Amino acid sequence: MSLSMSRRQALLSTAIAPVAAATAFSAKAADEKPAMLPMDKARAFRVGALEGATLLAGTAPRPDPQSIFGLNVSAEEFSAASEANFITTESAQFYFTPTVLRSGDEVVLFDTGLNAGGITAALAEAGMSPDDITKVVLTHMHGDHIGGLMNEGTPTFANASYVTGQAEYDHWAAAGNERFDANVKPLADKMSFIGDGDSVAPGITAMAAFGHTPGHMTYMLESEGKQLLIAADLANHYVWSLAYPDWEVKFDMDKTAAAASRRKVLGMLAADKLPMIGYHMPFPAAGFVDTREDGFRYVPVSYQLL
């Protein structure tokens, strides 16, 4: 299965959509008091011959961010880091960003968001439908990654097979988790299991980064000498997790292992100057990593991946 030319053009056209939207907004009469524009839901990118898009399947504020991030540091240290980055300590904005990628005849979706409606709407903005997806890769089994697998009890991606880490699946299969049992277990007969270093499709290689969950996986994309890492939940916030990799995060199931994975993978990205897509990074969720004192610095992409 392959994307038609019209859909490929639609995918790439999302990169200029904000300009058109801004023009339409400015044309409105001042006394109409238009509502603020919604955020775009798809942003195209390329890695060599690989063509894809990040998909904003949802975004929401969360109060009291230090109840989630920086659990092992003082309020003063947390506040100082926040102030230095011009962000409030009163709330955080969460982003949920799956990625879709065309690799040969495969159309691969990495994670599925909170629910079927969110991922379907984001795919539509990229000129695609759930039926176009031939393979769904689950980086791990937290609810905000598997929530879009089912639509009122029916598989959202009717033509897809499924891939996930063996260690991750085995953990959740034994955990008695309601969301896993409802969304993932019914797809078991279409699911294949992989480990560190295994290939998902041409140019897509699994890379273990355990800690956030017992079998959490990242995925390295490589084509024509270019690379990009789909980092999933390696770091859950660009300051309070990525910049300070030793800060404990509520959702990390093994906090020591998660911190070790962050240091290892982020160190690699910084040394090799490779871009990453982070599931919870501010949309379009893509950026670079640089070193900063004993931690790191997140540098959002501008036009490097077009």
CSV table of C-alpha atoms in Angstrom, one decimal:
chain,number,residue,atom,x,y,z
A,1,MET,CA,0.0,0.0,0.0
A,2,SER,CA,1.3,3.5,-0.8
A,3,LEU,CA,0.2,7.0,-0.3
A,4,SER,CA,-1.3,8.6,-3.4
A,5,MET,CA,0.4,11.7,-4.8
A,6,SER,CA,-2.4,13.9,-3.6
A,7,ARG,CA,-2.1,12.6,0.0
A,8,ARG,CA,1.7,13.1,-0.1
A,9,GLN,CA,1.2,16.6,-1.3
A,10,ALA,CA,-1.3,17.2,1.5
A,11,LEU,CA,1.1,15.8,4.1
A,12,LEU,CA,3.8,18.2,3.0
A,13,SER,CA,1.4,21.2,2.7
A,14,THR,CA,0.8,21.1,6.4
A,15,ALA,CA,4.2,22.8,6.8
A,16,ILE,CA,2.7,26.0,5.3
A,17,ALA,CA,-0.8,25.8,6.7
A,18,PRO,CA,-0.1,28.1,9.7
A,19,VAL,CA,0.8,30.9,7.2
A,20,ALA,CA,-2.5,30.5,5.4
A,21,ALA,CA,-4.4,30.4,8.6
A,22,ALA,CA,-2.8,33.5,9.9
A,23,THR,CA,-3.8,35.4,6.6
A,24,ALA,CA,-7.4,34.3,7.0
A,25,PHE,CA,-7.3,35.4,10.7
A,26,SER,CA,-5.9,38.9,9.9
A,27,ALA,CA,-8.6,39.4,7.2
A,28,LYS,CA,-11.4,39.3,9.8
A,29,ALA,CA,-12.9,42.6,10.8
A,30,ALA,CA,-11.6,43.8,14.2
A,31,ASP,CA,-15.2,44.1,15.6
A,32,GLU,CA,-15.8,40.4,14.9
A,33,LYS,CA,-13.5,39.5,17.8
A,34,PRO,CA,-12.6,36.0,16.4
A,35,ALA,CA,-11.6,33.2,18.7
A,36,MET,CA,-8.0,32.4,19.0
A,37,LEU,CA,-6.9,30.0,16.2
A,38,PRO,CA,-6.7,26.3,17.1
A,39,MET,CA,-3.2,24.8,16.9
A,40,ASP,CA,-2.4,22.9,13.7
A,41,LYS,CA,-2.5,19.1,14.2
A,42,ALA,CA,0.1,17.9,11.7
A,43,ARG,CA,3.6,19.0,10.8
A,44,ALA,CA,5.5,17.3,7.9
A,45,PHE,CA,9.2,16.3,8.1
A,46,ARG,CA,11.7,14.3,6.1
A,47,VAL,CA,14.6,12.0,7.1
A,48,GLY,CA,16.4,11.2,3.8
A,49,ALA,CA,13.8,9.4,1.7
A,50,LEU,CA,11.5,8.8,4.7
A,51,GLU,CA,8.5,11.1,4.7
A,52,GLY,CA,6.3,11.7,7.8
A,53,ALA,CA,4.5,14.0,10.1
A,54,THR,CA,4.1,14.6,13.8
A,55,LEU,CA,0.4,14.5,14.8
A,56,LEU,CA,-1.1,16.5,17.6
A,57,ALA,CA,-3.7,14.0,19.0
A,58,GLY,CA,-4.4,16.2,22.0
A,59,THR,CA,-3.2,18.9,24.4
A,60,ALA,CA,-4.3,19.9,27.9
A,61,PRO,CA,-3.1,21.9,30.9
A,62,ARG,CA,-2.2,20.2,34.1
A,63,PRO,CA,-2.0,22.0,37.5
A,64,ASP,CA,0.8,21.8,40.0
A,65,PRO,CA,3.6,20.5,37.8
A,66,GLN,CA,5.9,19.7,40.7
A,67,SER,CA,3.4,17.0,41.7
A,68,ILE,CA,4.6,15.3,38.4
A,69,PHE,CA,8.1,16.5,37.7
A,70,GLY,CA,11.1,17.2,39.9
A,71,LEU,CA,9.8,15.0,42.8
A,72,ASN,CA,13.3,14.8,44.3
A,73,VAL,CA,14.2,18.5,44.2
A,74,SER,CA,13.2,21.4,46.4
A,75,ALA,CA,10.4,23.9,45.5
A,76,GLU,CA,13.1,26.6,45.3
A,77,GLU,CA,15.2,24.6,42.8
A,78,PHE,CA,12.1,23.8,40.7
A,79,SER,CA,11.0,27.4,40.7
A,80,ALA,CA,14.5,28.7,39.7
A,81,ALA,CA,14.7,26.3,36.7
A,82,SER,CA,11.2,27.3,35.7
A,83,GLU,CA,11.9,31.0,35.9
A,84,ALA,CA,15.1,30.7,33.9
A,85,ASN,CA,13.0,29.1,31.1
A,86,PHE,CA,10.1,31.6,31.4
A,87,ILE,CA,7.5,29.0,32.4
A,88,THR,CA,5.1,29.1,35.3
A,89,THR,CA,5.2,26.7,38.2
A,90,GLU,CA,1.4,26.8,38.5
A,91,SER,CA,0.6,24.6,35.5
A,92,ALA,CA,2.0,22.6,32.6
A,93,GLN,CA,0.8,22.2,29.1
A,94,PHE,CA,0.8,18.5,28.1
A,95,TYR,CA,1.0,17.5,24.4
A,96,PHE,CA,0.3,14.0,23.0
A,97,THR,CA,2.0,13.5,19.7
A,98,PRO,CA,2.0,10.3,17.7
A,99,THR,CA,4.1,10.2,14.5
A,100,VAL,CA,3.2,8.7,11.1
A,101,LEU,CA,5.9,7.7,8.6
A,102,ARG,CA,6.0,6.3,5.1
A,103,SER,CA,8.7,3.6,4.7
A,104,GLY,CA,8.4,1.9,1.3
A,105,ASP,CA,5.0,0.4,1.0
A,106,GLU,CA,4.4,0.6,4.8
A,107,VAL,CA,2.6,3.5,6.5
A,108,VAL,CA,3.7,3.3,10.1
A,109,LEU,CA,2.0,5.0,13.0
A,110,PHE,CA,3.9,5.3,16.3
A,111,ASP,CA,1.5,5.4,19.2
A,112,THR,CA,-2.2,6.4,19.0
A,113,GLY,CA,-3.0,9.2,21.5
A,114,LEU,CA,-5.7,9.4,24.1
A,115,ASN,CA,-8.6,8.3,22.0
A,116,ALA,CA,-9.7,7.5,18.5
A,117,GLY,CA,-11.2,10.9,17.8
A,118,GLY,CA,-7.9,12.8,18.5
A,119,ILE,CA,-5.7,10.6,16.3
A,120,THR,CA,-8.3,10.4,13.5
A,121,ALA,CA,-8.6,14.2,13.4
A,122,ALA,CA,-4.8,14.7,13.3
A,123,LEU,CA,-4.4,12.1,10.5
A,124,ALA,CA,-7.1,13.9,8.5
A,125,GLU,CA,-5.1,17.1,8.7
A,126,ALA,CA,-2.2,15.2,7.3
A,127,GLY,CA,-4.4,14.1,4.4
A,128,MET,CA,-4.8,10.5,5.7
A,129,SER,CA,-7.4,8.2,7.2
A,130,PRO,CA,-7.0,5.4,9.8
A,131,ASP,CA,-7.5,2.9,6.9
A,132,ASP,CA,-4.2,4.1,5.4
A,133,ILE,CA,-2.2,2.8,8.3
A,134,THR,CA,-0.6,-0.5,7.6
A,135,LYS,CA,1.4,-0.9,10.9
A,136,VAL,CA,1.0,0.5,14.4
A,137,VAL,CA,4.1,0.6,16.6
A,138,LEU,CA,3.4,1.0,20.3
A,139,THR,CA,6.4,2.4,22.2
A,140,HIS,CA,4.9,1.4,25.5
A,141,MET,CA,1.5,0.8,27.0
A,142,HIS,CA,0.5,3.8,29.0
A,143,GLY,CA,-3.1,4.9,28.4
A,144,ASP,CA,-2.2,8.1,26.4
A,145,HIS,CA,-0.3,5.9,23.9
A,146,ILE,CA,-2.9,3.1,23.4
A,147,GLY,CA,-6.1,5.1,23.8
A,148,GLY,CA,-6.7,5.5,20.1
A,149,LEU,CA,-6.4,1.8,19.2
A,150,MET,CA,-10.1,1.2,19.7
A,151,ASN,CA,-13.1,3.2,18.6
A,152,GLU,CA,-16.2,2.1,20.6
A,153,GLY,CA,-14.9,-1.4,20.8
A,154,THR,CA,-13.9,-1.7,17.1
A,155,PRO,CA,-10.2,-1.4,16.0
A,156,THR,CA,-9.5,2.1,14.7
A,157,PHE,CA,-6.9,1.0,12.2
A,158,ALA,CA,-8.8,-1.7,10.3
A,159,ASN,CA,-5.9,-2.6,7.9
A,160,ALA,CA,-3.0,-2.5,10.4
A,161,SER,CA,-0.8,-5.0,12.0
A,162,TYR,CA,0.8,-4.1,15.4
A,163,VAL,CA,4.3,-4.1,16.8
A,164,THR,CA,5.6,-3.7,20.3
A,165,GLY,CA,8.4,-4.7,22.6
A,166,GLN,CA,8.1,-8.2,24.0
A,167,ALA,CA,9.1,-7.1,27.5
A,168,GLU,CA,6.5,-4.3,27.5
A,169,TYR,CA,3.7,-6.6,26.3
A,170,ASP,CA,4.5,-9.3,28.8
A,171,HIS,CA,4.5,-6.8,31.7
A,172,TRP,CA,1.1,-5.4,30.9
A,173,ALA,CA,-0.5,-8.7,30.0
A,174,ALA,CA,0.2,-9.8,33.6
A,175,ALA,CA,-0.7,-6.5,35.2
A,176,GLY,CA,-4.5,-6.7,35.2
A,177,ASN,CA,-4.7,-3.2,33.6
A,178,GLU,CA,-8.2,-2.3,32.4
A,179,ARG,CA,-7.0,-0.1,29.5
A,180,PHE,CA,-4.6,-2.7,28.2
A,181,ASP,CA,-7.2,-5.4,28.5
A,182,ALA,CA,-9.7,-3.3,26.5
A,183,ASN,CA,-7.5,-1.8,23.9
A,184,VAL,CA,-4.5,-4.0,23.3
A,185,LYS,CA,-5.4,-7.6,24.2
A,186,PRO,CA,-8.1,-7.8,21.5
A,187,LEU,CA,-5.4,-7.1,18.9
A,188,ALA,CA,-3.0,-9.8,20.1
A,189,ASP,CA,-3.5,-12.1,17.1
A,190,LYS,CA,-2.3,-9.2,14.8
A,191,MET,CA,0.7,-8.3,17.0
A,192,SER,CA,4.4,-9.1,16.6
A,193,PHE,CA,7.0,-8.6,19.3
A,194,ILE,CA,10.5,-7.2,19.0
A,195,GLY,CA,13.6,-6.5,21.1
A,196,ASP,CA,16.4,-4.0,21.2
A,197,GLY,CA,18.0,-3.6,17.8
A,198,ASP,CA,15.2,-5.3,15.8
A,199,SER,CA,13.9,-3.8,12.6
A,200,VAL,CA,10.2,-2.7,12.3
A,201,ALA,CA,10.4,-1.7,8.6
A,202,PRO,CA,13.1,-0.5,6.3
A,203,GLY,CA,14.9,2.4,8.0
A,204,ILE,CA,13.2,1.9,11.4
A,205,THR,CA,15.2,0.2,14.2
A,206,ALA,CA,14.0,-0.4,17.8
A,207,MET,CA,16.3,1.0,20.6
A,208,ALA,CA,15.6,0.0,24.2
A,209,ALA,CA,15.2,2.9,26.7
A,210,PHE,CA,13.7,1.1,29.8
A,211,GLY,CA,12.6,2.8,33.0
A,212,HIS,CA,9.6,4.8,32.1
A,213,THR,CA,8.0,1.4,31.7
A,214,PRO,CA,9.6,-2.0,31.9
A,215,GLY,CA,9.9,-2.3,28.1
A,216,HIS,CA,9.8,1.3,26.9
A,217,MET,CA,11.3,1.6,23.4
A,218,THR,CA,12.6,4.4,21.2
A,219,TYR,CA,13.0,4.1,17.4
A,220,MET,CA,15.8,5.3,15.3
A,221,LEU,CA,14.9,6.4,11.7
A,222,GLU,CA,17.7,6.3,9.2
A,223,SER,CA,17.7,7.0,5.4
A,224,GLU,CA,20.3,8.4,3.0
A,225,GLY,CA,22.8,9.1,5.8
A,226,LYS,CA,20.2,11.0,7.9
A,227,GLN,CA,18.9,10.0,11.3
A,228,LEU,CA,16.1,11.0,13.7
A,229,LEU,CA,15.1,9.3,17.0
A,230,ILE,CA,11.5,8.8,17.9
A,231,ALA,CA,12.1,9.2,21.6
A,232,ALA,CA,8.5,8.5,22.9
A,233,ASP,CA,8.5,9.2,26.7
A,234,LEU,CA,12.2,9.1,27.3
A,235,ALA,CA,11.7,12.7,28.6
A,236,ASN,CA,8.3,14.0,29.4
A,237,HIS,CA,9.0,17.7,29.5
A,238,TYR,CA,11.6,19.8,27.7
A,239,VAL,CA,12.8,21.5,30.9
A,240,TRP,CA,11.6,19.5,33.9
A,241,SER,CA,12.7,16.2,32.5
A,242,LEU,CA,15.0,16.6,29.5
A,243,ALA,CA,17.1,19.5,30.8
A,244,TYR,CA,17.3,17.9,34.2
A,245,PRO,CA,17.5,14.2,33.5
A,246,ASP,CA,18.0,13.1,37.1
A,247,TRP,CA,14.8,14.8,38.2
A,248,GLU,CA,12.2,12.2,39.1
A,249,VAL,CA,9.0,12.0,37.1
A,250,LYS,CA,5.8,10.6,38.6
A,251,PHE,CA,5.0,8.5,35.6
A,252,ASP,CA,8.4,6.8,35.4
A,253,MET,CA,7.9,3.3,36.9
A,254,ASP,CA,11.6,2.7,37.6
A,255,LYS,CA,12.9,6.2,38.3
A,256,THR,CA,16.6,5.2,38.5
A,257,ALA,CA,16.5,3.3,35.3
A,258,ALA,CA,14.5,6.1,33.6
A,259,ALA,CA,17.2,8.7,34.6
A,260,ALA,CA,20.0,6.4,33.3
A,261,SER,CA,18.2,6.0,30.0
A,262,ARG,CA,17.7,9.7,29.7
A,263,ARG,CA,21.4,10.4,30.3
A,264,LYS,CA,22.5,7.7,27.8
A,265,VAL,CA,20.2,8.5,25.0
A,266,LEU,CA,20.2,12.3,25.3
A,267,GLY,CA,24.0,12.2,25.6
A,268,MET,CA,24.1,10.3,22.3
A,269,LEU,CA,21.7,12.8,20.6
A,270,ALA,CA,23.8,15.7,21.8
A,271,ALA,CA,27.1,14.1,20.7
A,272,ASP,CA,25.9,13.1,17.3
A,273,LYS,CA,23.7,16.3,16.8
A,274,LEU,CA,20.7,14.2,15.9
A,275,PRO,CA,17.1,15.5,15.9
A,276,MET,CA,14.4,13.8,18.0
A,277,ILE,CA,10.7,13.6,18.3
A,278,GLY,CA,9.4,13.6,21.8
A,279,TYR,CA,5.8,12.5,22.5
A,280,HIS,CA,5.3,15.2,25.1
A,281,MET,CA,7.5,18.0,23.7
A,282,PRO,CA,5.7,21.2,22.7
A,283,PHE,CA,4.2,20.6,19.2
A,284,PRO,CA,5.5,20.0,16.6
A,285,ALA,CA,7.4,17.9,19.1
A,286,ALA,CA,10.7,17.8,17.2
A,287,GLY,CA,14.0,19.3,18.3
A,288,PHE,CA,17.7,18.9,19.0
A,289,VAL,CA,19.6,18.2,22.2
A,290,ASP,CA,22.6,20.1,23.4
A,291,THR,CA,24.7,19.8,26.6
A,292,ARG,CA,24.2,22.2,29.5
A,293,GLU,CA,26.3,22.1,32.6
A,294,ASP,CA,25.4,18.7,34.1
A,295,GLY,CA,22.3,18.4,32.0
A,296,PHE,CA,20.9,19.2,28.6
A,297,ARG,CA,19.2,21.9,26.6
A,298,TYR,CA,16.3,21.4,24.1
A,299,VAL,CA,16.4,23.3,20.9
A,300,PRO,CA,13.1,23.2,18.9
A,301,VAL,CA,13.3,22.6,15.1
A,302,SER,CA,12.6,25.4,12.8
A,303,TYR,CA,13.0,24.3,9.1
A,304,GLN,CA,15.8,21.7,9.4
A,305,LEU,CA,13.5,18.7,8.7
A,306,LEU,CA,11.5,20.1,5.7
